[in-house]
Amino acid sequence: IDMTVQHDMEKLNETFAQFRDNYRLIKRIGEGTFSTVYKAEDVRYERFNNSWDLDAKDSQWTPPPLKPVSHSQSNSRSNPPRRQRKFVAIKKIYVTSSPSRILNELELLHDLKDSPSVCPLITAFRQSDQVLAILPYFRHQDFRKYYPNMTVPDIKIYFRSLFTALAAVHDKGILHRDIKPTNFLYDPDKQRGVLVDFGLAEREGIDHKPCLCHLDSEARKQRIRASYAVNASNTGPQAGYPKNDTRPSRRANRAGTRGFRAPEVLFKCTEQTTKIDIWSAGVILLTILCKRFPFFNSADDIEAMIEIATIFGSRRMRAAGQLHGCVFETNIPTIGGSGFSFEKIMLWSTCRTDGGNEKARFLTDEEKAAVEFLQRCMELDPSRRISAEEALRHDFLRVDDD
Ligand code: ADP
Ligand code: MG
């Protein structure tokens, strides 16, 4: 154990009275913008007679009550009857995170406690401004290690697991907002994954200003025409980028991770839906199929739009912007009018377009099926993008009984 972890452990032991008797910190496993996560051994488990079984069925799993420990009980630790160790992940949420934000994460986790493929919350502690969330420890591998070797059948199993979690989360009207490999803990040996990190999650439809994308196309056209007329009478026609832009700036939730943001997030849609998570899942699929991680590598939202426009082409990108009342214009020469197919991008990025093997220059049937599913996840128009529920019924993910 390194010195910092030692120091953290002592701090936690000092701050939380029950801590020393309940958990034994082992190591630090994650450090992010909003939290530090530790692996710890749950020593309560021994006292409760090895009675809780997490592996049997995550969704049915109920944790034992947290009771104060009597001295005689803690003595039995040195001499346990049947020793089977249970581990937890302890998420220490930084005090710089706002109280309402911390409460939001814990509340949503509580709502999702019976959801399949979602990591359940065991309990939480607070001591003044310090908050700890206790989750069952889920053994997983680093995405970078397993994604280059995934076959199409492996990919199906991975996405069945991820979309099972998303269907459950979306069914509760919750947007995760930060779908990416480090928030979906996957164990390739057990072929199971759990969704974690609801730090940016929110309920759908709360505090939303209406966006044009929720109108039908005729009503949207009328509204756009009306706003052009107002702008023209105020300032006259403008060519190029307006220097003195008098329009009110648009505000929308942009929380998430660069490279995984859906186009409607980049276009500052004010009525974002659970479909933003589907796009991010699509980016994971694109990454695995193209064997490039990170696939998108933009520094900001404008660069992110350029990357997406390079694939989809300026015509479809312009239509995507219009849905949300945005005008997409570009004179970047590498952005063509009609973009490229995912099939081509996959062949290019895996270097299968040239070289000796003639057969490798074409996708196999199962790869074509994967690309077809990818297209459904990465629809620019969120209303046409597949839902998690539909995805589970899609040919690519569906489990055939026979
Ligand atoms: P953050 O908000 O800091 O990103 P996360 O909840 O995503 O916090 O956790 C950060 C990292 O800690 C994860 O990417 C994962 O490696 C590890 N982790 C989180 N929860 C668990 C868990 N239940 N089991 C195992 N590892 C976990
Ligand atoms: Mg995270």
Coordinates of C-alpha atoms and ligand atoms in Angstrom, one line a residue, residues 29-37 88-89 91 105 119 135-140 178 180 182-183 185 194 196-199, ligand 1:
I29 CA -8.9 2.0 -8.0
G30 CA -10.1 5.2 -9.6
E31 CA -9.5 8.9 -9.4
G32 CA -11.7 11.3 -11.4
T33 CA -12.9 14.8 -11.5
F34 CA -15.5 14.3 -8.8
S35 CA -14.4 11.4 -6.8
T36 CA -11.8 8.9 -5.6
V37 CA -12.8 5.2 -5.6
V88 CA -16.9 -3.2 -2.0
A89 CA -16.1 -0.1 -4.0
K91 CA -16.7 6.2 -3.8
E105 CA -26.5 10.9 -7.6
C119 CA -24.4 -1.4 -10.0
L135 CA -21.1 -0.2 -3.9
P136 CA -20.4 -3.9 -4.4
Y137 CA -17.0 -4.3 -6.0
F138 CA -17.3 -5.5 -9.5
R139 CA -14.3 -7.2 -11.1
H140 CA -13.6 -5.8 -14.5
D178 CA -21.8 9.9 -19.4
K180 CA -18.3 5.6 -22.0
T182 CA -14.8 3.7 -17.9
N183 CA -18.4 3.9 -16.7
L185 CA -17.4 -2.0 -16.0
V194 CA -22.5 -3.1 -14.8
V196 CA -21.7 2.9 -12.8
D197 CA -21.3 6.6 -12.2
F198 CA -24.6 8.5 -12.1
G199 CA -22.7 11.7 -11.1
Ligands
ADP1 P1 -16.1 9.2 -11.3 O1 -17.3 10.1 -11.1 O2 -14.9 9.7 -10.5 O3 -15.8 8.9 -12.7 P2 -16.9 6.4 -11.1 O4 -18.2 6.1 -10.3 O5 -17.0 6.4 -12.6 O6 -16.4 7.8 -10.5 O7 -15.8 5.5 -10.6 C1 -14.4 5.7 -11.1 C2 -13.7 4.4 -11.4 O8 -13.7 3.6 -10.2 C3 -14.5 3.5 -12.4 O9 -14.1 3.8 -13.7 C4 -14.0 2.1 -12.0 O10 -12.7 1.9 -12.5 C5 -13.9 2.2 -10.5 N1 -15.2 1.7 -9.9 C6 -16.3 2.5 -9.6 N2 -17.3 1.7 -9.1 C7 -16.8 0.5 -9.0 C8 -17.3 -0.8 -8.6 N3 -18.5 -0.9 -8.1 N4 -16.5 -1.9 -8.7 C9 -15.3 -1.8 -9.2 N5 -14.7 -0.7 -9.6 C10 -15.4 0.5 -9.5

